[in-house]
Tab-separated table of C-alpha atoms in Angstrom:
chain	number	residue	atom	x	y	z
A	1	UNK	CA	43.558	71.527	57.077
A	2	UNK	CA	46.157	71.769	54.619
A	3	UNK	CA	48.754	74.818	54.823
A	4	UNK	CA	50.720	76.190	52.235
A	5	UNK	CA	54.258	77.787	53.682
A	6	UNK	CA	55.026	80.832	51.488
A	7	UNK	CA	58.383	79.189	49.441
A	8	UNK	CA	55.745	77.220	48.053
A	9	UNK	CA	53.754	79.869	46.790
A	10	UNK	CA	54.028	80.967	42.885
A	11	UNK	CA	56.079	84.014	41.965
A	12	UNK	CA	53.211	85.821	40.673
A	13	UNK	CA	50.683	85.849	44.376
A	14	UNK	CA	54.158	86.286	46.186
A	15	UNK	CA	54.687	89.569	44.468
A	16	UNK	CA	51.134	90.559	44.348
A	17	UNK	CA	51.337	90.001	48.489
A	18	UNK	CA	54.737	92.132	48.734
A	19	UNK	CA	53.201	94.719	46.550
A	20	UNK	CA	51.286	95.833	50.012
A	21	UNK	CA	54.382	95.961	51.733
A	22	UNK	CA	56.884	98.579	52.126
A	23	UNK	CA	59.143	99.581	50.309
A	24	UNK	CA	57.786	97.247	47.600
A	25	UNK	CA	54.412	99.489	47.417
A	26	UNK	CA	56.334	102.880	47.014
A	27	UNK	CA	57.642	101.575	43.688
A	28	UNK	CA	54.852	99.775	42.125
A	29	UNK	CA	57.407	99.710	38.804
A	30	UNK	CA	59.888	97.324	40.560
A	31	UNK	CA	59.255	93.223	40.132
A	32	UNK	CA	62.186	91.818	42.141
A	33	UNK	CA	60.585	88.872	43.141
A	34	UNK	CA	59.849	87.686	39.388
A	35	UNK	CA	63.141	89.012	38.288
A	36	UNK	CA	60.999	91.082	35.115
A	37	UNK	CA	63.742	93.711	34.066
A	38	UNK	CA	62.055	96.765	32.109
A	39	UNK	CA	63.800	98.728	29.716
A	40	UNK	CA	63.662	102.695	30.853
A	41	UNK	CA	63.669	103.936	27.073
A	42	UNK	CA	61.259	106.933	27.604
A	43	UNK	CA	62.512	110.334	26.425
A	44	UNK	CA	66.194	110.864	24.994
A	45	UNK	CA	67.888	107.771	26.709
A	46	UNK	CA	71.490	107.004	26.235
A	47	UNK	CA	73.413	105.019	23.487
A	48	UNK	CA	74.861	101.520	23.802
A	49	UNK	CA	78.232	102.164	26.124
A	50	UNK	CA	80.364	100.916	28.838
A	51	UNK	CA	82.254	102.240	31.240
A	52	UNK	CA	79.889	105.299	31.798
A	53	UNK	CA	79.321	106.380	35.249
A	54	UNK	CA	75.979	106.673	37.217
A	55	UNK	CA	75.155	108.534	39.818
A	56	UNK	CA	72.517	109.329	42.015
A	57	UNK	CA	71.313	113.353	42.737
A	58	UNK	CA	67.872	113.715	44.451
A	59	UNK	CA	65.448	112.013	42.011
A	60	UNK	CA	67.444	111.652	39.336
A	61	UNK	CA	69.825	108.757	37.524
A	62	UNK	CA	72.985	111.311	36.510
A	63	UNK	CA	75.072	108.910	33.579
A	64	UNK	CA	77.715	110.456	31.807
A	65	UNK	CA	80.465	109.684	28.965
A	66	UNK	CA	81.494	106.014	28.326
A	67	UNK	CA	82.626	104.423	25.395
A	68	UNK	CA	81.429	101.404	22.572
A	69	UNK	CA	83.009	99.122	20.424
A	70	UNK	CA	83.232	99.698	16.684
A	71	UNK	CA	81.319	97.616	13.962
A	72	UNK	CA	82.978	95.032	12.443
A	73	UNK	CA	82.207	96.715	9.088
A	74	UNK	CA	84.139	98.604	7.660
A	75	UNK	CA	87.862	97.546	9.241
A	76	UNK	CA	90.214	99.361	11.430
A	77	UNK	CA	87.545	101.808	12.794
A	78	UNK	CA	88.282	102.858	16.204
A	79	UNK	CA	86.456	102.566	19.805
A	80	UNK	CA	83.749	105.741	19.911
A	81	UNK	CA	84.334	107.821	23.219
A	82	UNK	CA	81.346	109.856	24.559
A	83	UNK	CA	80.532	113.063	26.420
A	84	UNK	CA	76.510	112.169	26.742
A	85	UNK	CA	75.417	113.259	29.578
A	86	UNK	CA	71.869	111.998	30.414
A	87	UNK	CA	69.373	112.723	33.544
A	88	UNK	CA	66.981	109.636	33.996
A	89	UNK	CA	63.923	111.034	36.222
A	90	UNK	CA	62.695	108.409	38.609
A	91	UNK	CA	59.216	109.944	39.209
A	92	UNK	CA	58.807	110.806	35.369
A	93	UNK	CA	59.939	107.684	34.221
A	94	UNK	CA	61.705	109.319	31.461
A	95	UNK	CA	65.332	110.384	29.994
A	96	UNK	CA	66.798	113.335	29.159
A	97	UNK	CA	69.452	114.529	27.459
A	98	UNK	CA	71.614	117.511	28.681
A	99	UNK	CA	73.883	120.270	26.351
A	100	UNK	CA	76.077	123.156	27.759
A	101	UNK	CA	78.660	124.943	27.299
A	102	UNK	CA	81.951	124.327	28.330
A	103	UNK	CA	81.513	120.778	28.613
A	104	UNK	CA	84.454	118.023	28.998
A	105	UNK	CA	85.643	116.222	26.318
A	106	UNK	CA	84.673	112.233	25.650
A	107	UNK	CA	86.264	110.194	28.192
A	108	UNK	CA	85.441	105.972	29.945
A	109	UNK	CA	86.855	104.863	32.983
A	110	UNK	CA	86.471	107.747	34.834
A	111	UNK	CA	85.643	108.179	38.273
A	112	UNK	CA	82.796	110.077	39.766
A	113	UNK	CA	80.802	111.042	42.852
A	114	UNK	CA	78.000	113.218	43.938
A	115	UNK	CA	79.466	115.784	46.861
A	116	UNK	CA	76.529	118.282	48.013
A	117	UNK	CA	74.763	119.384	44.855
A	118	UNK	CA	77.841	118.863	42.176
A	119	UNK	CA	78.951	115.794	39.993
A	120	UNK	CA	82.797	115.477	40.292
A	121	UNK	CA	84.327	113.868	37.410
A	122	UNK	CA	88.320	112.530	37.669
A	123	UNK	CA	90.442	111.373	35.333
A	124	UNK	CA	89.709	108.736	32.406
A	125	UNK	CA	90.348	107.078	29.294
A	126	UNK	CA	90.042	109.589	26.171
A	127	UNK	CA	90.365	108.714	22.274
A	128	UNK	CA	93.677	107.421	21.041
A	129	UNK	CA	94.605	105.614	24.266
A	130	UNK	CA	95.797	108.456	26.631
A	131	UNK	CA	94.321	108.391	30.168
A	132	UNK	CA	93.840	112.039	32.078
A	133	UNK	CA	94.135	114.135	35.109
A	134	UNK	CA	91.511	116.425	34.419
A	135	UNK	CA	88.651	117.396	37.128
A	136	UNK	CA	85.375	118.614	36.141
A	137	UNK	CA	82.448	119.525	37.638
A	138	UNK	CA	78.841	119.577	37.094
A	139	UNK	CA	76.519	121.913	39.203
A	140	UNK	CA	73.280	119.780	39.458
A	141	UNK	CA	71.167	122.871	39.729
A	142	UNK	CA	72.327	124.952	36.750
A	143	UNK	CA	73.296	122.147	35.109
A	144	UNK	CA	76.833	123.679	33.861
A	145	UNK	CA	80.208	122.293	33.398
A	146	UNK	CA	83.575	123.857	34.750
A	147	UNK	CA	86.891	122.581	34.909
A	148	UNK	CA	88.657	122.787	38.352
A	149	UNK	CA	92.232	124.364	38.751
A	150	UNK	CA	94.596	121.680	40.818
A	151	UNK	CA	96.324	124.262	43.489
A	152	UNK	CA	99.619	122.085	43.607
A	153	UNK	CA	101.935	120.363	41.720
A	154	UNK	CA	101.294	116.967	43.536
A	155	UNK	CA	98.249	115.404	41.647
A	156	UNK	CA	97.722	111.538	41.400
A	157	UNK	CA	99.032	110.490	37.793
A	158	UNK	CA	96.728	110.272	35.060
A	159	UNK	CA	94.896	107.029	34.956
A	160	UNK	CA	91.278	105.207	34.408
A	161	UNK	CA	88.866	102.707	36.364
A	162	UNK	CA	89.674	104.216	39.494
A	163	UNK	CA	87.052	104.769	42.238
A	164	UNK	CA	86.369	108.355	43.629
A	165	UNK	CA	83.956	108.342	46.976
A	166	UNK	CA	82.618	111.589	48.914
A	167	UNK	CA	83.450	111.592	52.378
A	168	UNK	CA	81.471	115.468	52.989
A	169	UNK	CA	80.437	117.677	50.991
A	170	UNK	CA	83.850	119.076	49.697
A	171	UNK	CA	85.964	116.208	50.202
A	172	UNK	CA	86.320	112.621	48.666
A	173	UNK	CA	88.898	109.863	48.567
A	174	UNK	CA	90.361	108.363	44.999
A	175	UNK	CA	91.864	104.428	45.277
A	176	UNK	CA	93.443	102.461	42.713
A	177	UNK	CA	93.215	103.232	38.656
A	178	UNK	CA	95.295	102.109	35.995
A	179	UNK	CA	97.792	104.490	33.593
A	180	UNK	CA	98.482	101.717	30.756
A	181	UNK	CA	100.559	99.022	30.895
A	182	UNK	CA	101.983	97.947	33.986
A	183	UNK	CA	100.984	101.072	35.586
A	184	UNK	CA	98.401	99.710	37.973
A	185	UNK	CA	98.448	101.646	41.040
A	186	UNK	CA	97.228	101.504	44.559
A	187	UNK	CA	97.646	104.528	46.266
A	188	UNK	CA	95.169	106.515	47.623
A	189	UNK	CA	94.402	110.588	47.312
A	190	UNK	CA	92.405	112.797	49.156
A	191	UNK	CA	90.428	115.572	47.492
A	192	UNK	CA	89.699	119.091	49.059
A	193	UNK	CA	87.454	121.365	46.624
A	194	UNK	CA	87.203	124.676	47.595
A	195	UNK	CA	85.104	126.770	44.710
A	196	UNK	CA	87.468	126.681	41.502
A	197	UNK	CA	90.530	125.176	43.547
A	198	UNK	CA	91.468	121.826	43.706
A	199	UNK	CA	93.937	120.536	46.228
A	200	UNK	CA	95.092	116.861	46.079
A	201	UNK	CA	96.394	115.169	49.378
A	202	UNK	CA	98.163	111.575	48.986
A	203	UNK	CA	97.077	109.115	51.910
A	204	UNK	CA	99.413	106.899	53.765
A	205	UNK	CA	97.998	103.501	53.294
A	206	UNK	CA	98.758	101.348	56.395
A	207	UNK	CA	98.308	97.526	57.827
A	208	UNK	CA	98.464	96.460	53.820
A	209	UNK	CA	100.204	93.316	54.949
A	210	UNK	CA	97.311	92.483	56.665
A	211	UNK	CA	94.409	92.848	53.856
A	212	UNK	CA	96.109	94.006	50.635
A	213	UNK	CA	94.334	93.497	47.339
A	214	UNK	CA	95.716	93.218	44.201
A	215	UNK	CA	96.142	96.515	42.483
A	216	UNK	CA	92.179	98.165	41.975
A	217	UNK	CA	91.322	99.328	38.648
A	218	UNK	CA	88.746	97.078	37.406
A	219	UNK	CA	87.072	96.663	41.019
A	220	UNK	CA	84.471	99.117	41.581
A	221	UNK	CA	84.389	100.494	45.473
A	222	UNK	CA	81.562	101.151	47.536
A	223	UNK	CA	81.274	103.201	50.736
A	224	UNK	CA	79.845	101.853	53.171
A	225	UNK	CA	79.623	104.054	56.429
A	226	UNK	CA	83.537	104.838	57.351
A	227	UNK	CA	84.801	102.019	55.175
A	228	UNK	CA	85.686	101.744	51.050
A	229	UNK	CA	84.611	97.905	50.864
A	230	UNK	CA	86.218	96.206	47.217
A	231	UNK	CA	85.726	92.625	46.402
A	232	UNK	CA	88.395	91.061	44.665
A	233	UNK	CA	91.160	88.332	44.891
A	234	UNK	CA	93.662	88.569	47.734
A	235	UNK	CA	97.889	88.588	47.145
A	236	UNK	CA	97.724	86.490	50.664
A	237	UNK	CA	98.129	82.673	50.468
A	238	UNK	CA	94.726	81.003	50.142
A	239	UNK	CA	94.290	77.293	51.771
A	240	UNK	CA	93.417	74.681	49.478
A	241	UNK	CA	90.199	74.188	50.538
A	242	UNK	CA	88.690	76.959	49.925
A	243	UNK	CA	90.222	76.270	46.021
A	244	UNK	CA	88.608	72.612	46.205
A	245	UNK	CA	84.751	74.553	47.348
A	246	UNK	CA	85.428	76.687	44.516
A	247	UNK	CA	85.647	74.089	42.374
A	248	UNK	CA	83.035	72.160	43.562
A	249	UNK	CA	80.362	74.458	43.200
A	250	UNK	CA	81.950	75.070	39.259
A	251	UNK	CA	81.397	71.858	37.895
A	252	UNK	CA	77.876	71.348	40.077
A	253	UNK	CA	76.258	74.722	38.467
A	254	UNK	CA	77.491	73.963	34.970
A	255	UNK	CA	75.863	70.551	35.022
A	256	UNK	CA	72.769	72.138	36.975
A	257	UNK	CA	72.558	74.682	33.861
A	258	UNK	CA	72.798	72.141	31.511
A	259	UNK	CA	69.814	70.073	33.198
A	260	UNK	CA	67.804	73.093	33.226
A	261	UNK	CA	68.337	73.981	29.581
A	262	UNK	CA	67.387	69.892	28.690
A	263	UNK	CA	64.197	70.277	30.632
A	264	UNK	CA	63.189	73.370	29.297
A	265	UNK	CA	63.722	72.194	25.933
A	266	UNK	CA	61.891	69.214	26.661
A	267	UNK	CA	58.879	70.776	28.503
A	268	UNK	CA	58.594	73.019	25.307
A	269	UNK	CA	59.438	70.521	22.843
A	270	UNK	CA	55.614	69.122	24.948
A	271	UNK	CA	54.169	72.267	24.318
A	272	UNK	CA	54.655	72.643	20.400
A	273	UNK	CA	53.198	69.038	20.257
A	274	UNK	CA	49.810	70.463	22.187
A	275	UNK	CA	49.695	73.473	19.997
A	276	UNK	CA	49.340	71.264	16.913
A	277	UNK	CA	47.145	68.447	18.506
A	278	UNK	CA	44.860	71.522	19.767
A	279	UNK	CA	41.817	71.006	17.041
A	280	UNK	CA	41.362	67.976	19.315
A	281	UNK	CA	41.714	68.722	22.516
A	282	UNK	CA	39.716	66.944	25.608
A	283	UNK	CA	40.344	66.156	29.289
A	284	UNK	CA	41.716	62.847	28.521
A	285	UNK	CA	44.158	64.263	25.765
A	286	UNK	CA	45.041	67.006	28.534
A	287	UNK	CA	45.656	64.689	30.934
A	288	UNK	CA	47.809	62.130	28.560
A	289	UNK	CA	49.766	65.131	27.341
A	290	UNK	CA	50.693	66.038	30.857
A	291	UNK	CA	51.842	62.528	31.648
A	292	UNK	CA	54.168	62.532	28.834
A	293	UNK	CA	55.872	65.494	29.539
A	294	UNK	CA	56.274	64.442	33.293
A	295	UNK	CA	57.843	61.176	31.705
A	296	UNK	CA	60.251	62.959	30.251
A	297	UNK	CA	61.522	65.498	33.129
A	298	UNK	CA	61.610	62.584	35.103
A	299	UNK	CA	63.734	60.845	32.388
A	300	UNK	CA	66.092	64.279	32.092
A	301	UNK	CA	66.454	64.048	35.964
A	302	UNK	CA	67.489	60.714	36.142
A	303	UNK	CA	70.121	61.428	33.353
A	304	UNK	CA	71.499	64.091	35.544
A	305	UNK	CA	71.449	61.968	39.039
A	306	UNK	CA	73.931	59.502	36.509
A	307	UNK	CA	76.103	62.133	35.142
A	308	UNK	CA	76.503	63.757	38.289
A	309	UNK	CA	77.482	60.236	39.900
A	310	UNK	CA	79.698	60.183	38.065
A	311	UNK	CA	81.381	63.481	38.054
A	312	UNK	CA	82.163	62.439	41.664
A	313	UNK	CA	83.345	59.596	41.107
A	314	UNK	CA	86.084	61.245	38.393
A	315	UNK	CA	86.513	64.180	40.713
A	316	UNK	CA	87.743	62.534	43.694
A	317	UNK	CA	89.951	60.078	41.405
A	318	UNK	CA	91.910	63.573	40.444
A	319	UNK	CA	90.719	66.327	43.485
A	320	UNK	CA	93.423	68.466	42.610
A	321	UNK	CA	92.886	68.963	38.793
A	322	UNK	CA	90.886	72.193	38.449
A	323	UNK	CA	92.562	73.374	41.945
A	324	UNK	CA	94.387	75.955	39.938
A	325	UNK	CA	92.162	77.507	37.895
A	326	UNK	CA	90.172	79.089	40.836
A	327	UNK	CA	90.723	82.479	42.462
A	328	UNK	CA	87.919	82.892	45.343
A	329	UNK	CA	86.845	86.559	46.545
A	330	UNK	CA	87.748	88.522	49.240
A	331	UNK	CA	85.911	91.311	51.022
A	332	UNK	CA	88.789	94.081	51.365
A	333	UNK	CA	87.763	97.064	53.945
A	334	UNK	CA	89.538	99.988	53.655
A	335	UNK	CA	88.912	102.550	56.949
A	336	UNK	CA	88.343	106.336	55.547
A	337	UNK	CA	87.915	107.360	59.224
A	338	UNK	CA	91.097	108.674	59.704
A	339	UNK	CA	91.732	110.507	56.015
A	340	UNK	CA	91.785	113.773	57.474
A	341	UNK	CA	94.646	112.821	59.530
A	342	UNK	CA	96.175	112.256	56.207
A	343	UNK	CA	96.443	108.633	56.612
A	344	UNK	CA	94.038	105.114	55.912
A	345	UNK	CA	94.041	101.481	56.787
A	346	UNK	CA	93.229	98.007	55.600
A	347	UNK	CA	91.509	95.620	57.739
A	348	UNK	CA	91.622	92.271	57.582
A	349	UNK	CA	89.886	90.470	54.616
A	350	UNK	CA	87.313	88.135	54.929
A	351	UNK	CA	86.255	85.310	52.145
A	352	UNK	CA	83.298	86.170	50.232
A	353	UNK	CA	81.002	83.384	51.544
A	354	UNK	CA	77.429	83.192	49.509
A	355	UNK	CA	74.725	81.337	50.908
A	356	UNK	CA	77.734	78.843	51.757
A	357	UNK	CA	79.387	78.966	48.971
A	358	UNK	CA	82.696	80.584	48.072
A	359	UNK	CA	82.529	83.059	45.495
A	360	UNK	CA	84.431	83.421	42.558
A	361	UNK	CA	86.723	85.869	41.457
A	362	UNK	CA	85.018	88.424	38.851
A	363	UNK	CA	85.588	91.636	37.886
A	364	UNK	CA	83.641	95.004	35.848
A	365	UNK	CA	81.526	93.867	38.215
A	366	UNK	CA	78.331	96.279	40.111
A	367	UNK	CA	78.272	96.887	43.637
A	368	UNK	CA	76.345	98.384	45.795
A	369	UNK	CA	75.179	98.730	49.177
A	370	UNK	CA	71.561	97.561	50.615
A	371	UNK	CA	69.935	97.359	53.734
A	372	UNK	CA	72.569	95.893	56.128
A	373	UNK	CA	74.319	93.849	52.544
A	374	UNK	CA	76.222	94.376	49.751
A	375	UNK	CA	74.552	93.604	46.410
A	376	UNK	CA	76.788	92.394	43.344
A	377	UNK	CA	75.446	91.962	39.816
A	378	UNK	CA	77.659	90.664	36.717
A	379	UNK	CA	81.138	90.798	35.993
A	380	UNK	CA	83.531	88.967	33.938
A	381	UNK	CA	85.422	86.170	35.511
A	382	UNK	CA	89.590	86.299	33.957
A	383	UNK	CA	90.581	83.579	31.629
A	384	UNK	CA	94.342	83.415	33.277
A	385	UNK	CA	94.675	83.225	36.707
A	386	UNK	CA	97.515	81.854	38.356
A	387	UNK	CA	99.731	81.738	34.924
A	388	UNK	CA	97.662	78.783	34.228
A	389	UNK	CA	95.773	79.385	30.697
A	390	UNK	CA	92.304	78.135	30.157
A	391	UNK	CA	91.262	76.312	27.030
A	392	UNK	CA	88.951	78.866	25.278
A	393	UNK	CA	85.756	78.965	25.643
A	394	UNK	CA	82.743	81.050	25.700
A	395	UNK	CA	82.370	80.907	29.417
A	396	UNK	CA	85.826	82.537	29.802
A	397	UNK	CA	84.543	86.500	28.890
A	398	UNK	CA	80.954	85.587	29.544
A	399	UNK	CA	79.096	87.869	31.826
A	400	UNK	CA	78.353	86.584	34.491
A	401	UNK	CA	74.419	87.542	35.284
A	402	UNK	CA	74.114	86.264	38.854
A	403	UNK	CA	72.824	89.013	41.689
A	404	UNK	CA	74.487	87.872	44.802
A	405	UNK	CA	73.403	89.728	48.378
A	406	UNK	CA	76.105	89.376	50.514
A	407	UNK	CA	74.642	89.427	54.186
A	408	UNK	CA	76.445	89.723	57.672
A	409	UNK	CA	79.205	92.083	58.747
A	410	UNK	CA	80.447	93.586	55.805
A	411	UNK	CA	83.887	95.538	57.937
């Protein structure tokens, strides 16, 4: 008797068979397995932005402010900032849209972070190119805004895209941000909230020659027990090999891609050619049809098998030629444990290492944390790394749309 292991099942029966399985059955809505995305547009959902924050309070999807791009038409019309604040309801399925009064002006970049029952909101980018220093917070309950008095002169600077995690329910820890140009920062704060009073605490970062990334404002941090965990390049010397993997796996997905996209093309390139030959169809037609397209994937593949012969052949002719255009990824650990001591420390890095492959530097990237993993989504990978300048291309600021689990010990 024939058996059938389950990688060889289709998509469809292997989500149908983890539909009966937990978690997968407590959220009938989600279709990881077939990677269907469904847009949540139920209710008063948000506008087009970036650089909004989410956050996660009981039930409930809490984004607030980001900004958008203008329209080309008419010129010289600047970025739109907003102070949307929007309350997606998991069990409802459905947005809505929130209004009080006070409420904190438009602001992107900022960081945020559920502590107890309250949204805290930090910093920012605001209209006309100014960051802030402001702290706001949202009571979840009542739903109401109120700015928080800072009880001391010593504040962190004003800046945007930093990263602001809760340690308990009245404390949290801010890293990195960015003021403008060349003001990157990485120093670390820590936050005490006490009712209306805010009192800032600066951290004494230690062991950074050991696992020091570069400086973090556009390299979202999640906590992950005791640890802030960042993925991003290091500012320690990287051996060449790693570079050369990096490379490799490059050049071998962009000419995977491109095989994909031929046979795709040509399998529905097949399929308009049945939908006009269908007044007469029969099992010998059918079966002739099929044939043909089979021909031709088999024709596509043996295109590839050349070109990728002989990308080999060029590649180790000149092995060090994209060398320099790679920057592989880290995993930075940062240890909390000890911020009530007034004082926090890197751990060694470790190289980002996905399914055995290196990954690439990206940034604006998601991150989150899973069951025993990290999960990344997206990004943009930089165009000059290394003072070396790419040609331009539309790869260079393409989002990247891979979801990478990152398994093993993460600190």
């Amino acid at each position: 008797m024939e058996t059938t292991g389950i990688g060889q099942l289709p998509d469809e029966v292997l989500e149908l068979i983890l539909s009966f399985v937990c978690p997968y059955r407590d959220y009938p809505s989600c279709s990881l397995v077939c990677s269907l995305w469904n847009r949540l547009i139920a209710g008063n959902y948000p506008s087009p932005k970036a650089c909004a924050s989410m956050n996660v309070w009981r039930n409930l999807l809490v984004v607030f402010g980001g900004w958008s791009q203008p329209t080309p038409f008419p010129l010289h019309q600047a970025a739109q900032f907003f102070d949307q604040l929007h309350l997606y309801d998991t069990d409802l399925n459905i947005w809505t849209a929130v209004n009080s009064d006070p409420w904190p002006p438009p602001v992107a970049g900022h960081a945020a972070c559920m502590m107890s029952d309250s949204l805290v909101v930090f910093g920012g980018s605001r209209q006309h190119g100014t960051s802030s220093d402001a702290l706001w917070v949202l009571d979840m309950p009542t739903q109401s805004w109120r700015e928080l008095t800072v009880g001391s002169d010593r504040r962190p600077l004003p800046r945007y895209g930093a990263s602001l995690c809760s340690t308990n329910s009245n404390q949290a820890v801010l890293l990195g941000g960015c003021g403008g140009p060349n003001m990157k920062f990485t120093d670390c704060w820590l936050l005490n909230i006490n009712r209306n009073i805010a009192m800032w605490t600066e951290l004494v970062v230690e062991n950074t020659e050991n696992s020091c990334p570069p400086p973090l404002w556009c390299h979202p941090v999640c906590k992950v027990g005791d640890f802030l965990v960042v993925l991003s390049k290091t500012s320690l010397p990287v051996q060449p090999e790693v570079l050369r993997r990096i490379s490799e796996r490059r050049s071998y997905q962009n000419l995977s891609e491109d095989l994909t996209s031929r046979v795709n093309y040509s399998s529905s390139s097949s399929d308009d050619e049945d939908v006009r030959s269908r007044s007469n169809i029969s099992v010998g037609s059918l079966a002739r049809n099929h044939q043909q397209r089979r021909q031709k994937q088999l024709e596509m593949l043996e295109k590839f098998e050349r070109r990728l012969r002989s990308h080999q052949s060029q590649r180790d002719k000149e092995p060090e030629k994209e060398t320099l255009l790679k920057q592989p990824m880290f995993l930075h650990s940062l240890d909390i444990s000890t911020a009530i001591d007034g004082c926090v420390s890197w751990n060694v890095s470790n190289l980002v290492d996905v399914y055995g492959e290196v990954a690439e530097e990206t940034f604006f990237y998601t991150l989150t944390e899973g069951k025993e993993e990290l999960i990344l989504f997206g990004g943009v990978h930089p165009g000059i790394e290394q003072g070396v300048h790419r040609a331009p291309s539309s790869s260079l600021q393409a989002l990247n749309t891979s979801l990478f689990s990152i398994h093993g010990h993460l600190v």
